Coordinates of C-alpha atoms (C1' of nucleotides) in Angstrom, one line a residue:
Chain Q
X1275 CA 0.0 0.0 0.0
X1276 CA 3.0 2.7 0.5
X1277 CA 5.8 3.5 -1.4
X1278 CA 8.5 1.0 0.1
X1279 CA 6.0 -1.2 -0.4
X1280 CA 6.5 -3.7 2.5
X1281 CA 4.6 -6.9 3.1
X1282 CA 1.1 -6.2 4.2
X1283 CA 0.7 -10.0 5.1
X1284 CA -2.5 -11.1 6.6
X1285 CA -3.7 -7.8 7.5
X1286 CA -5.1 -7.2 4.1
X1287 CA -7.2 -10.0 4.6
X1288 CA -9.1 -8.7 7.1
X1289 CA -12.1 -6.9 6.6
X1290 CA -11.7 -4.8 9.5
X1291 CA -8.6 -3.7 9.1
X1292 CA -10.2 -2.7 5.2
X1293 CA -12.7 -0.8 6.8
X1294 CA -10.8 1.6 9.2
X1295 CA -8.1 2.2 6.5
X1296 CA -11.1 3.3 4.5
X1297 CA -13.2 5.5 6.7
X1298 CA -9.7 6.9 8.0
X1299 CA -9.2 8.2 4.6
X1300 CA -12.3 9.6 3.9
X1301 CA -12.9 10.7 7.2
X1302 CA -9.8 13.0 6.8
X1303 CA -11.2 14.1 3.5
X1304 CA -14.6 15.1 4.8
X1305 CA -13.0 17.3 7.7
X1306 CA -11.1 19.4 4.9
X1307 CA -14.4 20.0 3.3
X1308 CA -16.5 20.7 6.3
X1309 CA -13.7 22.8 7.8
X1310 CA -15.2 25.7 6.5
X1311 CA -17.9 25.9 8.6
X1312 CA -15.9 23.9 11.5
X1313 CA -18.0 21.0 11.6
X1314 CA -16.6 17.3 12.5
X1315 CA -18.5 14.3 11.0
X1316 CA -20.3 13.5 14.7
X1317 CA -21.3 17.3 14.9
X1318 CA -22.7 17.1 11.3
X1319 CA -24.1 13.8 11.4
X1320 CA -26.2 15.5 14.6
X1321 CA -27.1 18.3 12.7
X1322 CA -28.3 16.4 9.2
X1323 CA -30.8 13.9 11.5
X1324 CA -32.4 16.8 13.3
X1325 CA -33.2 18.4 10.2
X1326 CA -34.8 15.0 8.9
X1327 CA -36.4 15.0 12.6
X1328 CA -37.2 18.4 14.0
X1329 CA -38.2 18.4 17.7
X1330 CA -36.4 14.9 17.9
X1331 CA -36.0 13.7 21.6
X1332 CA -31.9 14.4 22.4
X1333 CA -31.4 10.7 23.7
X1334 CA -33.5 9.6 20.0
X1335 CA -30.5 11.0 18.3
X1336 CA -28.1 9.3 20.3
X1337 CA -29.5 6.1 20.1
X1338 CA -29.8 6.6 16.2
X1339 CA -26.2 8.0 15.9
X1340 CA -25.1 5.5 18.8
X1341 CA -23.8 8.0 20.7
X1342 CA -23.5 7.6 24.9
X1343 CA -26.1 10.2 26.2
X1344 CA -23.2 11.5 28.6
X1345 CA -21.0 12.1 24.9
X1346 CA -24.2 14.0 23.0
X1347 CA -24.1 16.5 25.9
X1348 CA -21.4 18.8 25.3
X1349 CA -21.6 18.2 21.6
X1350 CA -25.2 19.7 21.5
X1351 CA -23.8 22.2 23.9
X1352 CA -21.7 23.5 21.1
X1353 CA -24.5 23.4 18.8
X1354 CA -26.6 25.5 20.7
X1355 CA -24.2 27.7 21.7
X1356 CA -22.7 28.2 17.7
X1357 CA -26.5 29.2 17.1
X1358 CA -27.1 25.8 15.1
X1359 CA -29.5 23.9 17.3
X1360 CA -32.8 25.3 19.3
X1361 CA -33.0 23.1 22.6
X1362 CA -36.4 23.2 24.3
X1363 CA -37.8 21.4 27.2
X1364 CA -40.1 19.1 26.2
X1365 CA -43.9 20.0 26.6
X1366 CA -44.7 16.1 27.3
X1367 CA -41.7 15.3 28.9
X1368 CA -40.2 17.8 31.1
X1369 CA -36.9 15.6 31.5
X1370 CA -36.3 15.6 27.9
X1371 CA -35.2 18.1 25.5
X1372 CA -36.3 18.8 21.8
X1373 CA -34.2 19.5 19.0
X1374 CA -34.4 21.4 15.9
X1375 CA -32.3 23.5 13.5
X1376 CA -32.1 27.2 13.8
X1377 CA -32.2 29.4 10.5
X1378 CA -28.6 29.4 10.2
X1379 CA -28.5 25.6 11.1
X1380 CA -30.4 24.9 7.6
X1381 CA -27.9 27.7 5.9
X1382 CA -25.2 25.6 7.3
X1383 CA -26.2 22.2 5.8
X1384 CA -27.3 24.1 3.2
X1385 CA -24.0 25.6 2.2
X1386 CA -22.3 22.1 3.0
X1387 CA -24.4 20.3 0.6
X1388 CA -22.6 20.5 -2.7
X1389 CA -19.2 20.0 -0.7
X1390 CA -20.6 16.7 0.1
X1391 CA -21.6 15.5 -3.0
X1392 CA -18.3 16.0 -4.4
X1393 CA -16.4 15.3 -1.5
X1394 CA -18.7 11.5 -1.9
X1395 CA -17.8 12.1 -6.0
X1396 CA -13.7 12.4 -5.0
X1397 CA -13.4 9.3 -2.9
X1398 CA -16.0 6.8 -4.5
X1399 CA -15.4 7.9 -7.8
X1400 CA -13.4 3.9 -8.2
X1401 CA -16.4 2.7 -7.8
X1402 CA -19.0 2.4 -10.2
X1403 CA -23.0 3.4 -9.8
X1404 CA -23.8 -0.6 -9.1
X1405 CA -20.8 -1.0 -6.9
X1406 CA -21.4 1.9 -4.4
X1407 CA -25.0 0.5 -4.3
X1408 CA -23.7 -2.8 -3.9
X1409 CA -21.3 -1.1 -0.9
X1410 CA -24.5 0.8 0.7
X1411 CA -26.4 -2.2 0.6
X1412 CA -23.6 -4.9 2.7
X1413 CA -22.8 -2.0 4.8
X1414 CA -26.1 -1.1 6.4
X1415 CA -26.3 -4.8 6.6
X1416 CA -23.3 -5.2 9.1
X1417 CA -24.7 -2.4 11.0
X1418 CA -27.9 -3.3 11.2
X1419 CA -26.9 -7.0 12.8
X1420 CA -25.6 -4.7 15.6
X1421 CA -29.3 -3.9 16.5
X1422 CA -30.3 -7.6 16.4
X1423 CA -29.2 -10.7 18.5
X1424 CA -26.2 -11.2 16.9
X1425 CA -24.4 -11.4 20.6
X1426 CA -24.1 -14.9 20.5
X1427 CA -20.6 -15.9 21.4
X1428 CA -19.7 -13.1 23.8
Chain L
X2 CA -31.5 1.9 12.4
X3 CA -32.9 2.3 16.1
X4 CA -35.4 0.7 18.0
X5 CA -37.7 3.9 18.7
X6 CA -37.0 4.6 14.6
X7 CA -36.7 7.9 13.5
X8 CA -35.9 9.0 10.2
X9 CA -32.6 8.9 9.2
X10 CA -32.8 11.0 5.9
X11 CA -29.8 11.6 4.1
X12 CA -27.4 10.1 6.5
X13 CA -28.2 6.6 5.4
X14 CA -27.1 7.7 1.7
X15 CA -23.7 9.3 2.6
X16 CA -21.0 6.6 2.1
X17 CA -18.8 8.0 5.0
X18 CA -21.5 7.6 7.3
X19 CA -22.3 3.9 6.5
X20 CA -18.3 3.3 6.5
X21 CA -17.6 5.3 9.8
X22 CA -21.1 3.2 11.3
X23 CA -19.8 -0.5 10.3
X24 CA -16.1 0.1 11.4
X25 CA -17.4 1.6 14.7
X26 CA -19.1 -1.5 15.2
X27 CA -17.1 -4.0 13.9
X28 CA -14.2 -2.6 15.9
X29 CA -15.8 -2.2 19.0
X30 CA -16.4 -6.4 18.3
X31 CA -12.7 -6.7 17.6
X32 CA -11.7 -5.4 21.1
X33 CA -13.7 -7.4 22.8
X34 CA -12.1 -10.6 21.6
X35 CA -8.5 -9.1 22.0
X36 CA -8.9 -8.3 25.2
X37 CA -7.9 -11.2 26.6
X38 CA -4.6 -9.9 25.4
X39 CA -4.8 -6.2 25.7
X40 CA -4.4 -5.7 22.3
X41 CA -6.3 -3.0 20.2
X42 CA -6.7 -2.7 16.5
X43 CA -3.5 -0.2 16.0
X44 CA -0.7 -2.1 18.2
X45 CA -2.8 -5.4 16.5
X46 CA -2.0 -4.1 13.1
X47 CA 1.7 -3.0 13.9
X48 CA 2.5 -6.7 15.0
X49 CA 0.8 -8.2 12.5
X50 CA 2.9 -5.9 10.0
X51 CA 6.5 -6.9 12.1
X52 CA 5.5 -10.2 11.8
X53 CA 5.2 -10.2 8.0
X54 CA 8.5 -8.1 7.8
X55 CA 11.2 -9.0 10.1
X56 CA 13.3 -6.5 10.7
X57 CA 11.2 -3.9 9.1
X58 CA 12.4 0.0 10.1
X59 CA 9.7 1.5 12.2
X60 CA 9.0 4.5 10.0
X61 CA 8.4 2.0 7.0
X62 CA 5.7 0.6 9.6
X63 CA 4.2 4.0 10.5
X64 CA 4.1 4.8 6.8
X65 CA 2.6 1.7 5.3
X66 CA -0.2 1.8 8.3
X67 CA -0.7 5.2 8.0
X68 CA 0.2 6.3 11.1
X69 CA 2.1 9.9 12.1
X70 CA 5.6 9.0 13.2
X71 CA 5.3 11.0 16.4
X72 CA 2.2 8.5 17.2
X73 CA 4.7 5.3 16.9
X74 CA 6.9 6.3 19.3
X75 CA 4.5 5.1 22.5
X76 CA 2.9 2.6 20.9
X77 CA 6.7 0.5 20.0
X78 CA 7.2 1.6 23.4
X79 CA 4.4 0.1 25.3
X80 CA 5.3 -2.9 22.9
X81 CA 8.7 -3.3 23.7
X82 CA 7.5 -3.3 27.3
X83 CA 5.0 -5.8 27.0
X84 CA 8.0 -7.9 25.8
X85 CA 6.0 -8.4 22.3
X86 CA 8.4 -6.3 19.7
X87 CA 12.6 -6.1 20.1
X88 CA 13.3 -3.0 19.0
X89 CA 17.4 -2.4 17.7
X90 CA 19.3 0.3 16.1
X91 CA 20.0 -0.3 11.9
X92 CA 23.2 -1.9 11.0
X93 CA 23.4 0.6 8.1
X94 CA 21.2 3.6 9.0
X95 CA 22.3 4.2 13.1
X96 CA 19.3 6.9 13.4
X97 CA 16.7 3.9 12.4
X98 CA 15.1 1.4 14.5
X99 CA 14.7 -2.0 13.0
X100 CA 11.6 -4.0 14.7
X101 CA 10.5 -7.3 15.0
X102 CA 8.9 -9.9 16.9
X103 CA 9.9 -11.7 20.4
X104 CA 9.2 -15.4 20.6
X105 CA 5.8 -13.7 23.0
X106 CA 4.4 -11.8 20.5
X107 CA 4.7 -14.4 18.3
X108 CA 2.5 -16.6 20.7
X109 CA 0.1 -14.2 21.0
X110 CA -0.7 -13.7 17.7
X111 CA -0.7 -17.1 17.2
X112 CA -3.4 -17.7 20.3
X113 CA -5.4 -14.3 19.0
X114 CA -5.1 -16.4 15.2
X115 CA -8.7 -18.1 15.8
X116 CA -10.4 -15.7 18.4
X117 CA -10.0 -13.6 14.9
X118 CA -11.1 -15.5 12.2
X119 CA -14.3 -15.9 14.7
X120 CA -14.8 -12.5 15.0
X121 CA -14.3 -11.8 11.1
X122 CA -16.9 -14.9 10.7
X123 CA -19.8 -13.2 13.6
X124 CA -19.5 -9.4 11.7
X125 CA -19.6 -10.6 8.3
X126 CA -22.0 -13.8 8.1
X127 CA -24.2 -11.2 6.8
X128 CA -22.0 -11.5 3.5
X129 CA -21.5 -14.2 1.3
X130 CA -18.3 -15.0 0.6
X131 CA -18.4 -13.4 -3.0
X132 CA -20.0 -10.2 -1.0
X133 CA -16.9 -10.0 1.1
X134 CA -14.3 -10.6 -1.7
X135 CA -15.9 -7.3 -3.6
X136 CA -15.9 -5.6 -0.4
X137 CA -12.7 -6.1 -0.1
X138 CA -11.5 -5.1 -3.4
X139 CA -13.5 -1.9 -3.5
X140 CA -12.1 -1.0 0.1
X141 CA -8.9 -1.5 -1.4
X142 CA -9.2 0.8 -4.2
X143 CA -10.8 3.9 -1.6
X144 CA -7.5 3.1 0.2
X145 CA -5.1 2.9 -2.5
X146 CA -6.9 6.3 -4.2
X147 CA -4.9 8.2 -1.1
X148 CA -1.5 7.0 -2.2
X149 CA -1.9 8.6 -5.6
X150 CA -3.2 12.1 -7.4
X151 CA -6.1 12.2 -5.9
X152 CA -6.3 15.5 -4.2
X153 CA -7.0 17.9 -7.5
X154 CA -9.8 19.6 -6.0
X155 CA -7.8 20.1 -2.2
Chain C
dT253 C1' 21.0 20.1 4.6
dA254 C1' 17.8 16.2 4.8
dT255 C1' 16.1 12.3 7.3
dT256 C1' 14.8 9.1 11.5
dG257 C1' 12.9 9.3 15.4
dT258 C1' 11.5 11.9 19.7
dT259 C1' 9.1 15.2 22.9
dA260 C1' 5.3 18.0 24.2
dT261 C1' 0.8 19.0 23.5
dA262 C1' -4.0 19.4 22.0
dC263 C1' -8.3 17.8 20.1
dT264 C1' -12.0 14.4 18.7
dC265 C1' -14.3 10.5 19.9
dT266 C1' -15.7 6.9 23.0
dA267 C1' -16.4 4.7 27.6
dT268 C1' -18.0 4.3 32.6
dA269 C1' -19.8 5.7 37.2
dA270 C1' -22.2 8.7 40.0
dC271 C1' -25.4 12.3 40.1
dT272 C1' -30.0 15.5 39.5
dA273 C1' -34.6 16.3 38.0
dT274 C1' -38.8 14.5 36.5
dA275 C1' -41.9 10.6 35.7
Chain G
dT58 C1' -38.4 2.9 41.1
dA59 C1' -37.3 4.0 36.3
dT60 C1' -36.0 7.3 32.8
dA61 C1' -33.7 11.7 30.5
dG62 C1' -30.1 14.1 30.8
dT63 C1' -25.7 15.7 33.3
dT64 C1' -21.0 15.8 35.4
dA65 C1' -16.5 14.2 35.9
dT66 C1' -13.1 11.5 34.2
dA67 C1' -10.2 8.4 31.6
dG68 C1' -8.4 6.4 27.5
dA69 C1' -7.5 5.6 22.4
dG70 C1' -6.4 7.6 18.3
dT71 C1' -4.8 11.4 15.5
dA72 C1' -2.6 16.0 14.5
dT73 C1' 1.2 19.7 14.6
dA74 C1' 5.5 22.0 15.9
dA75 C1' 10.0 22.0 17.7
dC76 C1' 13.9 19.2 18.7
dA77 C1' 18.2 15.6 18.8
dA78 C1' 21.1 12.4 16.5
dT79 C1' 22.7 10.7 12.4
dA80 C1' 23.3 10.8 7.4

DNA sequence: TATTGTTATACTCTATAACTATA
DNA sequence: TATAGTTATAGAGTATAACAATA
């Protein structure tokens, strides 16, 4: 994989090992591209499910992002306090708190949007149409076997 | 993806997402079955690499691994430690470390060997075998697209 | 002067335990 | 008594800049 080109042995095998190289690199990519508006993938990925969910329970949005409730705390801190995220007691619930984008929230992923789409263009552009379905589709699969009972030998 | 089911919008189509998602879990997986040995992915892949190329210089390691040379420096330590690496000065280059394996970190990789396979079998049953071999290749190419021209729009 | 590795440091992300307020 | 969120804290992983020793 580098230029000295050493032996990467069995670790090229493993799918895990695939995986983190992977998201590594495009991780890093995405952070140049959302550096504009200072946003980190967690922080954005926050943001872009409040939008599809306004008034969306805080602990709904970790659960969904799999974040530790004691984590989304200072994270929607920042939100709120950048002028991104409105947080509101709930009216039902007066232990939970309701999210939803400010005005300059939806600028913000507004503004971000073609970014993304050519930031997802740069980095999957090896892959073909088929192939990055194909990728989606065995992807959300792994996840989702997280949610189930797949706990069987630990 | 979560039990109470809200909508996940255009998270679920962003590639980086579904990557960062399936490594978080498959990783989190992986150090539960190394834990017997105290071994996390990164000082996992470094022996794993050693092991493959005796005598390898430990920039070479950092390089093909993609890890920052200041970050090595505590990891070979807490290796060299543990009594899992031996760690010597070149013959040729004296500012150089050459690493390899001890006769213990050997064994453990050996004793990790099926706790592994296991684990890569639990994550990605969800796969058939065909599945994972395109996986695989198309991780590959993400990776490898770092290593060459690919920053004309950075 | 360039390269190998080191030190110091800071930030993001994740994890756990003990806590407060409300249900 | 259980749940929603908080506080405090720790650790892994990654990033940068300044430095020493050697080439």
């Amino acid at each position: 994989m580098a230029g000295t080109g050493i032996d990467t042995g069995h670790l090229e095998e493993l799918t895990g090992y695939l995986l983190r190289r992977a998201t590594s690199r495009v991780m890093a990519d995405f952070v140049q591209v959302a550096a504009n508006h200072d946003l980190r993938p967690v922080p954005f990925s926050i943001l872009l499910l409040v939008e599809s969910n306004p008034g969306v329970r805080q602990g709904q949005v970790a659960e969904a992002l799999a974040i530790k409730p004691a984590n989304m705390v200072p994270l929607v801190n920042m939100l709120v306090e950048r002028g991104l995220l409105r947080r509101r007691v709930g009216v039902e619930d007066r232990r939970s708190f309701e999210l939803a984008l400010t005005a300059a929230g939806r600028n913000v992923l507004q503004q971000c949007h073609a970014g993304i789409a050519a930031h997802e263009q740069r980095l999957f552009s090896v892959l073909s149409a088929t192939e990055r379905a194909r990728l989606h589709d065995m992807l959300r699969r792994v996840i989702q076997s997280a949610d189930n009972g797949d706990q069987q030998d630990l």
